[in-house]
């Protein structure tokens, strides 16, 4: 017999007991099967934790494995595979206690003995190693996630502060990192990285900077120094702290500007400036809640409404000073809720002392994302603009001249009917312009039902007959 013969041919020449004994020396477990896959014997069952192998005897091998291993056993039992190839498949073998055991199986078919030997290698050690590898990988990923979260928090804290900070390498005195506030003070923070700290200051102060950090490096605590920025007369106060990162040391340098300019004003100061500008503005400014009750107003609104004092308007509804009161307020609030903004809404502002109403334009914005949610309005008087524009011939006047020309040519009844139609059409067009084409609001303004407005709009050709009646915006 040739030494290179296939195992099937080699073992086929000996009896079944000898074949099993030979195979058992190199395997953790051996299943002796009939050609139909019925288990006749189990050798070395104790090695894989099966104390009583009798529970497997006379059972189909297919019935003793996990369902996901069925296709693999079919492949192992297939006798049509080419000679010279030995297949190995990982099978999840079910144990009597219900647990599964990973075993790497290959089969040797013995046609003369009408038997199949399933040779198995216990994979529990490999599986345990794989499990530990997975757990180690998961722990690494958790550590990475934690470090990433810490880095994000550090970055947010570093950049959210109004104080200018620089991280400086203690050996080279070059900038490692700069926050946003330092970028506001010194220029683009990204372009600062890599620069020497001395290059940021006037030449006259560069020696002072070098001495400051040299003394700091040998452990001499230094007082804050006042230096001048490069190409600027602005003074900044420098202070530092030593931080250690493993074997590397860095300086956390704080720059505190001593002169105030637009670039160094912090967010709180900017907000205060905006509020001051609004308070002193010549245009009225009002903030209301979502129902239109005034929460705050500036001096110009108090003057526009001739109110006794600013506190008087707080808590009152804005409709109290609008020319068309409830209708104006409803149109304005509905537009803000739907679109988030309203621009140049024409109305009149009445006054508390009974003087003539002012022609005005209202613009507003939805700030419901703020807490508390609110609407903000800018109210501008346009009375002078309207007066300077002067009277212009209205459509009614033009049509009136046309109608007078019809006297004597057509009956009076027809002239009256045509006049009524012209007035109705002009009123509808005016209401639509006033409500920015919001048909529901226009119908309310005219005292019509919504359906009645649609009928008249079609009649006068303001909308096509095929137009949708649901377009209320």
Short mmCIF file of C-alpha atoms in Angstrom, two decimals:
data_model
loop_
_atom_site.label_atom_id
_atom_site.label_comp_id
_atom_site.label_asym_id
_atom_site.label_seq_id
_atom_site.Cartn_x
_atom_site.Cartn_y
_atom_site.Cartn_z
CA UNK A 1 0.00 0.00 0.00
CA UNK A 2 1.43 3.41 -0.99
CA UNK A 3 2.22 5.77 1.88
CA UNK A 4 0.49 8.63 0.08
CA UNK A 5 -2.81 6.82 -0.28
CA UNK A 6 -6.01 8.67 0.64
CA UNK A 7 -7.21 7.94 4.24
CA UNK A 8 -10.40 6.40 2.84
CA UNK A 9 -8.36 3.85 0.87
CA UNK A 10 -5.89 3.18 3.71
CA UNK A 11 -8.49 2.59 6.42
CA UNK A 12 -10.76 0.65 4.05
CA UNK A 13 -8.28 -2.24 4.08
CA UNK A 14 -8.49 -2.83 7.85
CA UNK A 15 -11.41 -3.87 10.03
CA UNK A 16 -13.62 -1.24 11.61
CA UNK A 17 -12.30 -1.64 15.17
CA UNK A 18 -8.69 -1.20 14.04
CA UNK A 19 -9.65 1.83 11.94
CA UNK A 20 -11.42 3.45 14.90
CA UNK A 21 -8.47 2.74 17.22
CA UNK A 22 -6.02 4.29 14.76
CA UNK A 23 -8.13 7.40 14.25
CA UNK A 24 -8.83 7.85 17.97
CA UNK A 25 -5.16 8.47 18.70
CA UNK A 26 -5.19 11.68 16.60
CA UNK A 27 -8.71 12.92 17.39
CA UNK A 28 -10.53 14.27 20.44
CA UNK A 29 -13.68 12.32 19.59
CA UNK A 30 -14.75 9.82 16.94
CA UNK A 31 -18.32 9.10 15.88
CA UNK A 32 -18.87 5.73 14.19
CA UNK A 33 -21.81 6.14 11.81
CA UNK A 34 -23.83 4.01 9.44
CA UNK A 35 -23.95 5.18 5.85
CA UNK A 36 -27.38 6.68 6.61
CA UNK A 37 -25.91 8.84 9.39
CA UNK A 38 -27.01 6.81 12.45
CA UNK A 39 -24.54 6.92 15.36
CA UNK A 40 -23.34 3.38 16.30
CA UNK A 41 -20.56 4.28 18.72
CA UNK A 42 -18.78 7.28 20.25
CA UNK A 43 -15.06 7.02 21.08
CA UNK A 44 -13.37 9.40 23.60
CA UNK A 45 -16.74 10.92 24.53
CA UNK A 46 -15.40 11.84 27.96
CA UNK A 47 -12.79 14.15 26.37
CA UNK A 48 -15.52 16.50 25.15
CA UNK A 49 -17.56 16.37 28.35
CA UNK A 50 -20.05 13.61 27.39
CA UNK A 51 -20.00 11.31 30.41
CA UNK A 52 -22.74 8.99 29.12
CA UNK A 53 -22.49 8.48 25.38
CA UNK A 54 -25.37 6.00 25.37
CA UNK A 55 -27.79 8.90 24.87
CA UNK A 56 -26.32 9.37 21.37
CA UNK A 57 -26.27 5.74 20.27
CA UNK A 58 -28.78 4.76 17.55
CA UNK A 59 -29.73 8.37 16.94
CA UNK A 60 -29.36 10.20 13.68
CA UNK A 61 -26.31 12.45 13.85
CA UNK A 62 -28.47 15.16 12.29
CA UNK A 63 -30.79 15.00 15.33
CA UNK A 64 -27.96 15.66 17.80
CA UNK A 65 -26.65 18.89 16.34
CA UNK A 66 -27.81 22.51 16.22
CA UNK A 67 -30.04 23.43 13.28
CA UNK A 68 -27.44 25.80 11.80
CA UNK A 69 -25.05 22.84 11.39
CA UNK A 70 -27.43 20.70 9.28
CA UNK A 71 -26.05 21.85 5.88
CA UNK A 72 -22.50 21.15 7.09
CA UNK A 73 -23.34 17.56 8.11
CA UNK A 74 -25.03 17.02 4.74
CA UNK A 75 -21.78 18.09 3.08
CA UNK A 76 -19.70 15.77 5.29
CA UNK A 77 -21.93 12.79 4.59
CA UNK A 78 -21.92 13.42 0.82
CA UNK A 79 -20.02 10.58 -0.93
CA UNK A 80 -19.89 12.35 -4.29
CA UNK A 81 -17.04 14.70 -3.41
CA UNK A 82 -13.83 14.28 -5.37
CA UNK A 83 -11.18 11.90 -4.07
CA UNK A 84 -8.12 13.44 -2.44
CA UNK A 85 -10.00 16.28 -0.71
CA UNK A 86 -10.77 16.17 2.95
CA UNK A 87 -13.45 18.51 4.24
CA UNK A 88 -13.52 20.04 7.71
CA UNK A 89 -16.62 21.70 9.10
CA UNK A 90 -17.35 23.32 12.46
CA UNK A 91 -20.37 21.56 13.94
CA UNK A 92 -22.29 22.71 17.03
CA UNK A 93 -22.82 19.38 18.77
CA UNK A 94 -25.67 19.34 21.29
CA UNK A 95 -24.87 17.83 24.68
CA UNK A 96 -27.35 15.95 26.88
CA UNK A 97 -27.67 19.00 29.19
CA UNK A 98 -28.84 21.16 26.27
CA UNK A 99 -25.60 23.09 25.77
CA UNK A 100 -23.77 23.09 22.45
CA UNK A 101 -20.12 22.23 21.89
CA UNK A 102 -18.09 23.51 18.90
CA UNK A 103 -16.29 20.60 17.25
CA UNK A 104 -14.32 20.63 13.98
CA UNK A 105 -15.38 17.45 12.13
CA UNK A 106 -14.14 15.62 9.06
CA UNK A 107 -15.41 12.29 7.77
CA UNK A 108 -13.74 9.16 6.43
CA UNK A 109 -16.03 6.94 4.36
CA UNK A 110 -15.39 3.14 4.59
CA UNK A 111 -17.55 1.51 1.89
CA UNK A 112 -16.33 -2.03 2.59
CA UNK A 113 -17.29 -1.81 6.24
CA UNK A 114 -20.44 0.22 5.33
CA UNK A 115 -19.42 2.81 7.89
CA UNK A 116 -18.40 6.45 8.20
CA UNK A 117 -15.95 7.77 10.78
CA UNK A 118 -16.59 11.37 11.92
CA UNK A 119 -13.30 12.62 13.33
CA UNK A 120 -13.68 15.59 15.70
CA UNK A 121 -11.36 18.16 17.24
CA UNK A 122 -12.54 20.05 20.31
CA UNK A 123 -12.68 23.81 19.59
CA UNK A 124 -13.51 24.96 23.10
CA UNK A 125 -10.03 26.34 23.76
CA UNK A 126 -9.99 28.17 20.44
CA UNK A 127 -13.54 29.42 21.08
CA UNK A 128 -12.52 30.70 24.51
CA UNK A 129 -9.54 32.51 22.98
CA UNK A 130 -11.80 34.01 20.33
CA UNK A 131 -14.27 35.11 23.00
CA UNK A 132 -11.49 36.76 25.00
CA UNK A 133 -10.29 38.46 21.83
CA UNK A 134 -13.82 39.79 21.16
CA UNK A 135 -14.15 40.99 24.76
CA UNK A 136 -10.74 42.69 24.55
CA UNK A 137 -11.75 44.38 21.31
CA UNK A 138 -15.02 45.54 22.85
CA UNK A 139 -13.15 46.92 25.87
CA UNK A 140 -10.78 48.78 23.53
CA UNK A 141 -13.77 50.24 21.69
CA UNK A 142 -15.39 51.28 25.00
CA UNK A 143 -12.13 52.93 26.09
CA UNK A 144 -11.91 54.70 22.74
CA UNK A 145 -15.50 55.91 23.09
CA UNK A 146 -14.78 57.21 26.61
CA UNK A 147 -11.59 58.95 25.47
CA UNK A 148 -13.43 60.42 22.49
CA UNK A 149 -16.17 61.74 24.80
CA UNK A 150 -13.56 63.24 27.15
CA UNK A 151 -11.78 64.85 24.21
CA UNK A 152 -15.06 66.32 22.95
CA UNK A 153 -15.88 67.74 26.40
CA UNK A 154 -12.38 69.20 26.67
CA UNK A 155 -12.64 70.71 23.19
CA UNK A 156 -16.05 72.25 23.97
CA UNK A 157 -14.87 73.70 27.28
CA UNK A 158 -11.64 74.95 25.68
CA UNK A 159 -13.51 76.73 22.88
CA UNK A 160 -16.66 77.89 24.68
CA UNK A 161 -14.86 80.19 27.10
CA UNK A 162 -14.47 83.90 26.32
CA UNK A 163 -10.91 83.85 27.70
CA UNK A 164 -8.11 83.46 25.11
CA UNK A 165 -5.97 80.36 25.78
CA UNK A 166 -2.94 78.87 24.02
CA UNK A 167 -1.26 75.50 24.58
CA UNK A 168 2.52 75.93 24.18
CA UNK A 169 5.19 73.19 23.88
CA UNK A 170 7.56 73.74 26.80
CA UNK A 171 10.64 72.79 24.73
CA UNK A 172 10.08 74.66 21.47
CA UNK A 173 7.69 77.37 22.77
CA UNK A 174 5.54 76.78 19.70
CA UNK A 175 1.75 76.82 19.76
CA UNK A 176 0.14 73.36 19.86
CA UNK A 177 -3.48 74.46 20.13
CA UNK A 178 -5.44 77.71 20.25
CA UNK A 179 -9.07 78.22 21.26
CA UNK A 180 -11.66 80.33 19.41
CA UNK A 181 -11.27 83.29 21.76
CA UNK A 182 -7.55 83.48 20.96
CA UNK A 183 -8.46 83.43 17.27
CA UNK A 184 -10.72 86.44 17.86
CA UNK A 185 -7.86 88.25 19.60
CA UNK A 186 -4.92 87.20 17.40
CA UNK A 187 -6.44 86.08 14.07
CA UNK A 188 -7.44 82.68 12.65
CA UNK A 189 -6.87 80.14 15.46
CA UNK A 190 -5.96 77.41 12.94
CA UNK A 191 -3.15 79.55 11.50
CA UNK A 192 -1.74 80.16 14.99
CA UNK A 193 -0.83 76.47 15.42
CA UNK A 194 2.90 75.93 14.84
CA UNK A 195 3.90 79.55 15.39
CA UNK A 196 6.43 80.54 18.05
CA UNK A 197 4.79 82.32 20.96
CA UNK A 198 7.22 85.25 20.66
CA UNK A 199 6.11 85.95 17.07
CA UNK A 200 2.71 87.11 18.34
CA UNK A 201 4.11 90.12 20.18
CA UNK A 202 5.95 93.34 19.39
CA UNK A 203 9.73 93.06 18.90
CA UNK A 204 10.35 95.18 21.96
CA UNK A 205 8.53 92.60 24.10
CA UNK A 206 9.96 89.38 22.58
CA UNK A 207 12.94 89.31 24.96
CA UNK A 208 10.54 89.75 27.88
CA UNK A 209 8.56 86.74 26.63
CA UNK A 210 11.71 84.59 26.28
CA UNK A 211 12.88 85.47 29.81
CA UNK A 212 9.39 84.86 31.18
CA UNK A 213 9.21 81.29 29.91
CA UNK A 214 12.89 80.56 30.64
CA UNK A 215 12.38 81.42 34.31
CA UNK A 216 9.09 79.54 34.34
CA UNK A 217 10.80 76.44 32.96
CA UNK A 218 13.36 76.22 35.81
CA UNK A 219 10.59 76.48 38.38
CA UNK A 220 10.59 80.17 39.20
CA UNK A 221 7.01 81.31 39.63
CA UNK A 222 6.46 84.41 37.52
CA UNK A 223 4.11 87.30 37.92
CA UNK A 224 1.83 88.18 35.05
CA UNK A 225 3.48 90.24 32.32
CA UNK A 226 1.93 93.00 30.21
CA UNK A 227 3.06 92.98 26.56
CA UNK A 228 1.93 94.46 23.24
CA UNK A 229 0.51 92.50 20.33
CA UNK A 230 2.41 92.51 17.05
CA UNK A 231 1.47 95.40 14.71
CA UNK A 232 -0.93 96.74 17.30
CA UNK A 233 -0.94 99.07 20.27
CA UNK A 234 -3.24 96.71 22.17
CA UNK A 235 -1.90 95.49 25.50
CA UNK A 236 -2.47 91.97 26.82
CA UNK A 237 -1.65 90.44 30.18
CA UNK A 238 0.06 87.05 30.00
CA UNK A 239 -0.24 84.34 32.66
CA UNK A 240 0.78 80.67 32.43
CA UNK A 241 0.33 77.29 34.09
CA UNK A 242 2.48 74.17 33.61
CA UNK A 243 0.63 71.01 32.54
CA UNK A 244 2.17 67.54 32.24
CA UNK A 245 1.03 65.08 29.58
CA UNK A 246 3.01 61.87 30.17
CA UNK A 247 6.63 62.74 29.46
CA UNK A 248 5.69 65.97 27.70
CA UNK A 249 5.16 69.28 29.45
CA UNK A 250 3.05 72.09 28.02
CA UNK A 251 2.20 75.61 29.10
CA UNK A 252 -1.40 76.76 29.27
CA UNK A 253 -1.06 80.44 28.43
CA UNK A 254 -3.87 82.88 29.17
CA UNK A 255 -4.09 86.15 27.26
CA UNK A 256 -6.20 88.85 28.88
CA UNK A 257 -6.69 91.98 26.70
CA UNK A 258 -6.38 95.21 28.65
CA UNK A 259 -7.78 97.42 25.86
CA UNK A 260 -11.33 96.92 24.62
CA UNK A 261 -12.11 96.69 20.90
CA UNK A 262 -14.80 95.08 18.78
CA UNK A 263 -12.82 91.86 18.39
CA UNK A 264 -12.42 91.31 22.12
CA UNK A 265 -15.97 91.96 23.27
CA UNK A 266 -17.39 88.71 24.64
CA UNK A 267 -20.78 87.29 23.82
CA UNK A 268 -22.44 88.69 26.95
CA UNK A 269 -21.19 92.20 26.18
CA UNK A 270 -22.31 91.87 22.56
CA UNK A 271 -25.82 90.92 23.70
CA UNK A 272 -25.90 93.89 26.05
CA UNK A 273 -24.91 96.21 23.20
CA UNK A 274 -27.67 94.82 20.98
CA UNK A 275 -30.26 95.26 23.75
CA UNK A 276 -29.05 98.84 24.33
CA UNK A 277 -29.32 99.61 20.60
CA UNK A 278 -32.88 98.22 20.49
CA UNK A 279 -33.87 100.25 23.55
CA UNK A 280 -32.59 103.47 21.96
CA UNK A 281 -33.85 102.68 18.43
CA UNK A 282 -36.22 105.08 16.68
CA UNK A 283 -38.32 102.10 15.55
CA UNK A 284 -40.66 100.55 18.08
CA UNK A 285 -39.69 97.07 19.24
CA UNK A 286 -42.07 94.72 21.05
CA UNK A 287 -41.79 91.14 22.36
CA UNK A 288 -45.04 89.25 23.01
CA UNK A 289 -46.02 85.78 24.13
CA UNK A 290 -47.69 83.38 21.70
CA UNK A 291 -51.11 84.96 22.38
CA UNK A 292 -49.93 88.52 21.65
CA UNK A 293 -49.60 89.77 25.24
CA UNK A 294 -46.68 92.21 25.50
CA UNK A 295 -43.71 90.94 27.53
CA UNK A 296 -41.28 93.78 26.76
CA UNK A 297 -41.05 96.96 24.67
CA UNK A 298 -38.63 99.79 24.03
CA UNK A 299 -38.97 103.56 24.49
CA UNK A 300 -40.05 104.15 20.89
CA UNK A 301 -43.19 101.99 21.34
CA UNK A 302 -44.14 103.96 24.46
CA UNK A 303 -43.73 107.21 22.51
CA UNK A 304 -45.58 105.88 19.43
CA UNK A 305 -48.61 104.84 21.49
CA UNK A 306 -48.43 107.94 23.75
CA UNK A 307 -48.56 105.67 26.78
CA UNK A 308 -47.95 107.23 30.18
CA UNK A 309 -45.00 104.98 30.98
CA UNK A 310 -43.29 101.85 29.64
CA UNK A 311 -44.65 99.63 32.43
CA UNK A 312 -48.24 100.42 31.37
CA UNK A 313 -48.07 98.38 28.15
CA UNK A 314 -46.61 95.24 29.79
CA UNK A 315 -49.20 92.45 29.99
CA UNK A 316 -51.56 94.21 27.56
CA UNK A 317 -52.52 92.68 24.20
CA UNK A 318 -50.81 94.21 21.17
CA UNK A 319 -54.22 94.36 19.45
CA UNK A 320 -55.10 97.27 21.74
CA UNK A 321 -52.91 99.56 19.58
CA UNK A 322 -53.55 98.01 16.14
CA UNK A 323 -55.91 99.80 13.76
CA UNK A 324 -58.01 96.74 13.02
CA UNK A 325 -57.32 95.27 16.47
CA UNK A 326 -58.38 91.60 16.60
CA UNK A 327 -58.23 91.04 12.82
CA UNK A 328 -54.73 92.54 12.49
CA UNK A 329 -53.37 90.55 15.44
CA UNK A 330 -54.90 87.29 14.22
CA UNK A 331 -53.40 87.72 10.74
CA UNK A 332 -49.98 88.57 12.17
CA UNK A 333 -49.89 85.69 14.66
CA UNK A 334 -51.19 83.11 12.16
CA UNK A 335 -48.56 84.17 9.61
CA UNK A 336 -45.79 83.83 12.21
CA UNK A 337 -47.01 80.39 13.28
CA UNK A 338 -47.14 79.17 9.66
CA UNK A 339 -44.07 80.84 8.15
CA UNK A 340 -41.94 81.93 11.12
CA UNK A 341 -41.60 85.49 9.78
CA UNK A 342 -43.74 88.42 8.61
CA UNK A 343 -42.40 91.44 6.71
CA UNK A 344 -43.77 94.96 6.23
CA UNK A 345 -47.37 94.27 7.23
CA UNK A 346 -49.25 97.54 6.67
CA UNK A 347 -51.54 98.74 9.45
CA UNK A 348 -52.12 101.75 11.71
CA UNK A 349 -51.04 102.30 15.32
CA UNK A 350 -53.53 104.04 17.60
CA UNK A 351 -52.55 106.11 20.61
CA UNK A 352 -53.80 106.23 24.18
CA UNK A 353 -54.46 109.99 24.05
CA UNK A 354 -56.86 109.75 21.09
CA UNK A 355 -54.59 111.48 18.56
CA UNK A 356 -54.63 110.47 14.89
CA UNK A 357 -53.45 106.92 14.12
CA UNK A 358 -50.00 106.48 12.58
CA UNK A 359 -49.49 104.60 9.35
CA UNK A 360 -47.03 101.80 10.20
CA UNK A 361 -45.34 98.64 8.92
CA UNK A 362 -44.87 95.65 11.20
CA UNK A 363 -42.19 93.01 10.73
CA UNK A 364 -41.93 90.05 13.07
CA UNK A 365 -40.05 86.83 13.76
CA UNK A 366 -40.89 83.62 15.59
CA UNK A 367 -38.59 82.91 18.56
CA UNK A 368 -40.51 79.95 19.95
CA UNK A 369 -37.22 78.04 20.28
CA UNK A 370 -36.33 80.42 23.15
CA UNK A 371 -37.50 79.82 26.70
CA UNK A 372 -40.08 81.25 27.19
CA UNK A 373 -41.31 81.05 23.57
CA UNK A 374 -42.19 84.43 22.10
CA UNK A 375 -42.77 86.60 19.02
CA UNK A 376 -40.64 89.70 18.38
CA UNK A 377 -41.90 92.68 16.37
CA UNK A 378 -40.33 95.75 14.82
CA UNK A 379 -42.83 98.57 14.17
CA UNK A 380 -41.84 101.41 11.85
CA UNK A 381 -43.89 104.57 11.28
CA UNK A 382 -44.43 105.32 7.58
CA UNK A 383 -46.74 108.31 7.97
CA UNK A 384 -44.14 110.73 6.51
CA UNK A 385 -43.49 108.43 3.57
CA UNK A 386 -47.22 108.20 2.81
CA UNK A 387 -47.62 112.01 3.10
CA UNK A 388 -44.64 112.70 0.80
CA UNK A 389 -45.94 110.22 -1.78
CA UNK A 390 -49.10 112.36 -2.12
CA UNK A 391 -52.50 111.24 -3.33
CA UNK A 392 -52.64 109.03 -6.41
CA UNK A 393 -55.71 108.40 -8.50
CA UNK A 394 -57.37 105.30 -7.14
CA UNK A 395 -58.96 102.58 -9.18
CA UNK A 396 -62.31 103.72 -7.81
CA UNK A 397 -61.75 107.28 -9.11
CA UNK A 398 -60.70 105.99 -12.53
CA UNK A 399 -63.70 103.72 -12.74
CA UNK A 400 -65.99 106.51 -11.44
CA UNK A 401 -64.95 108.75 -14.35
CA UNK A 402 -65.63 105.88 -16.73
CA UNK A 403 -69.09 105.33 -15.22
CA UNK A 404 -70.07 108.99 -15.47
CA UNK A 405 -69.40 108.78 -19.19
CA UNK A 406 -72.08 106.07 -19.39
CA UNK A 407 -74.84 108.38 -18.13
CA UNK A 408 -77.43 108.74 -20.86
CA UNK A 409 -76.00 105.81 -22.77
CA UNK A 410 -77.17 102.95 -20.51
CA UNK A 411 -79.92 102.66 -17.89
CA UNK A 412 -79.18 103.82 -14.33
CA UNK A 413 -79.88 100.33 -12.98
CA UNK A 414 -77.02 98.84 -15.03
CA UNK A 415 -74.65 101.63 -13.93
CA UNK A 416 -75.46 100.92 -10.24
CA UNK A 417 -74.93 97.16 -10.74
CA UNK A 418 -71.56 97.71 -12.42
CA UNK A 419 -70.52 100.16 -9.68
CA UNK A 420 -71.35 97.60 -6.99
CA UNK A 421 -69.29 94.94 -8.78
CA UNK A 422 -66.30 97.28 -9.10
CA UNK A 423 -66.41 98.17 -5.39
CA UNK A 424 -66.73 94.53 -4.36
CA UNK A 425 -63.80 93.49 -6.56
CA UNK A 426 -61.58 96.30 -5.28
CA UNK A 427 -62.44 95.45 -1.66
CA UNK A 428 -61.59 91.78 -2.20
CA UNK A 429 -58.27 92.62 -3.88
CA UNK A 430 -57.44 95.06 -1.08
CA UNK A 431 -58.28 92.45 1.61
CA UNK A 432 -56.09 89.84 -0.10
CA UNK A 433 -53.18 92.29 -0.34
CA UNK A 434 -53.65 93.24 3.29
CA UNK A 435 -53.64 89.62 4.48
CA UNK A 436 -50.84 88.56 2.10
CA UNK A 437 -53.25 86.33 0.12
CA UNK A 438 -54.46 84.46 3.21
CA UNK A 439 -58.03 83.82 2.01
CA UNK A 440 -59.36 82.69 5.39
CA UNK A 441 -58.19 85.96 6.98
CA UNK A 442 -59.42 87.99 4.00
CA UNK A 443 -62.91 86.45 4.31
CA UNK A 444 -62.97 87.34 8.00
CA UNK A 445 -61.80 90.87 7.23
CA UNK A 446 -64.64 91.33 4.70
CA UNK A 447 -67.27 89.70 6.89
CA UNK A 448 -67.85 86.91 4.37
CA UNK A 449 -67.84 83.18 4.69
CA UNK A 450 -64.86 81.47 3.11
CA UNK A 451 -67.10 79.83 0.49
CA UNK A 452 -68.75 83.18 -0.27
CA UNK A 453 -65.32 84.76 -0.84
CA UNK A 454 -64.33 81.97 -3.27
CA UNK A 455 -67.55 82.48 -5.26
CA UNK A 456 -66.97 86.23 -5.60
CA UNK A 457 -63.28 85.72 -6.50
CA UNK A 458 -64.28 83.40 -9.34
CA UNK A 459 -67.01 85.76 -10.44
CA UNK A 460 -64.61 88.70 -10.74
CA UNK A 461 -61.83 86.59 -12.30
CA UNK A 462 -59.48 86.96 -9.33
CA UNK A 463 -58.91 83.16 -9.38
CA UNK A 464 -59.52 80.58 -12.07
CA UNK A 465 -62.54 78.31 -11.73
CA UNK A 466 -60.20 75.33 -11.47
CA UNK A 467 -58.22 76.83 -8.58
CA UNK A 468 -58.25 74.94 -5.30
CA UNK A 469 -60.56 76.26 -2.62
CA UNK A 470 -58.23 74.92 0.08
CA UNK A 471 -55.42 77.37 -0.58
CA UNK A 472 -55.68 79.56 2.49
CA UNK A 473 -52.07 80.67 2.71
#
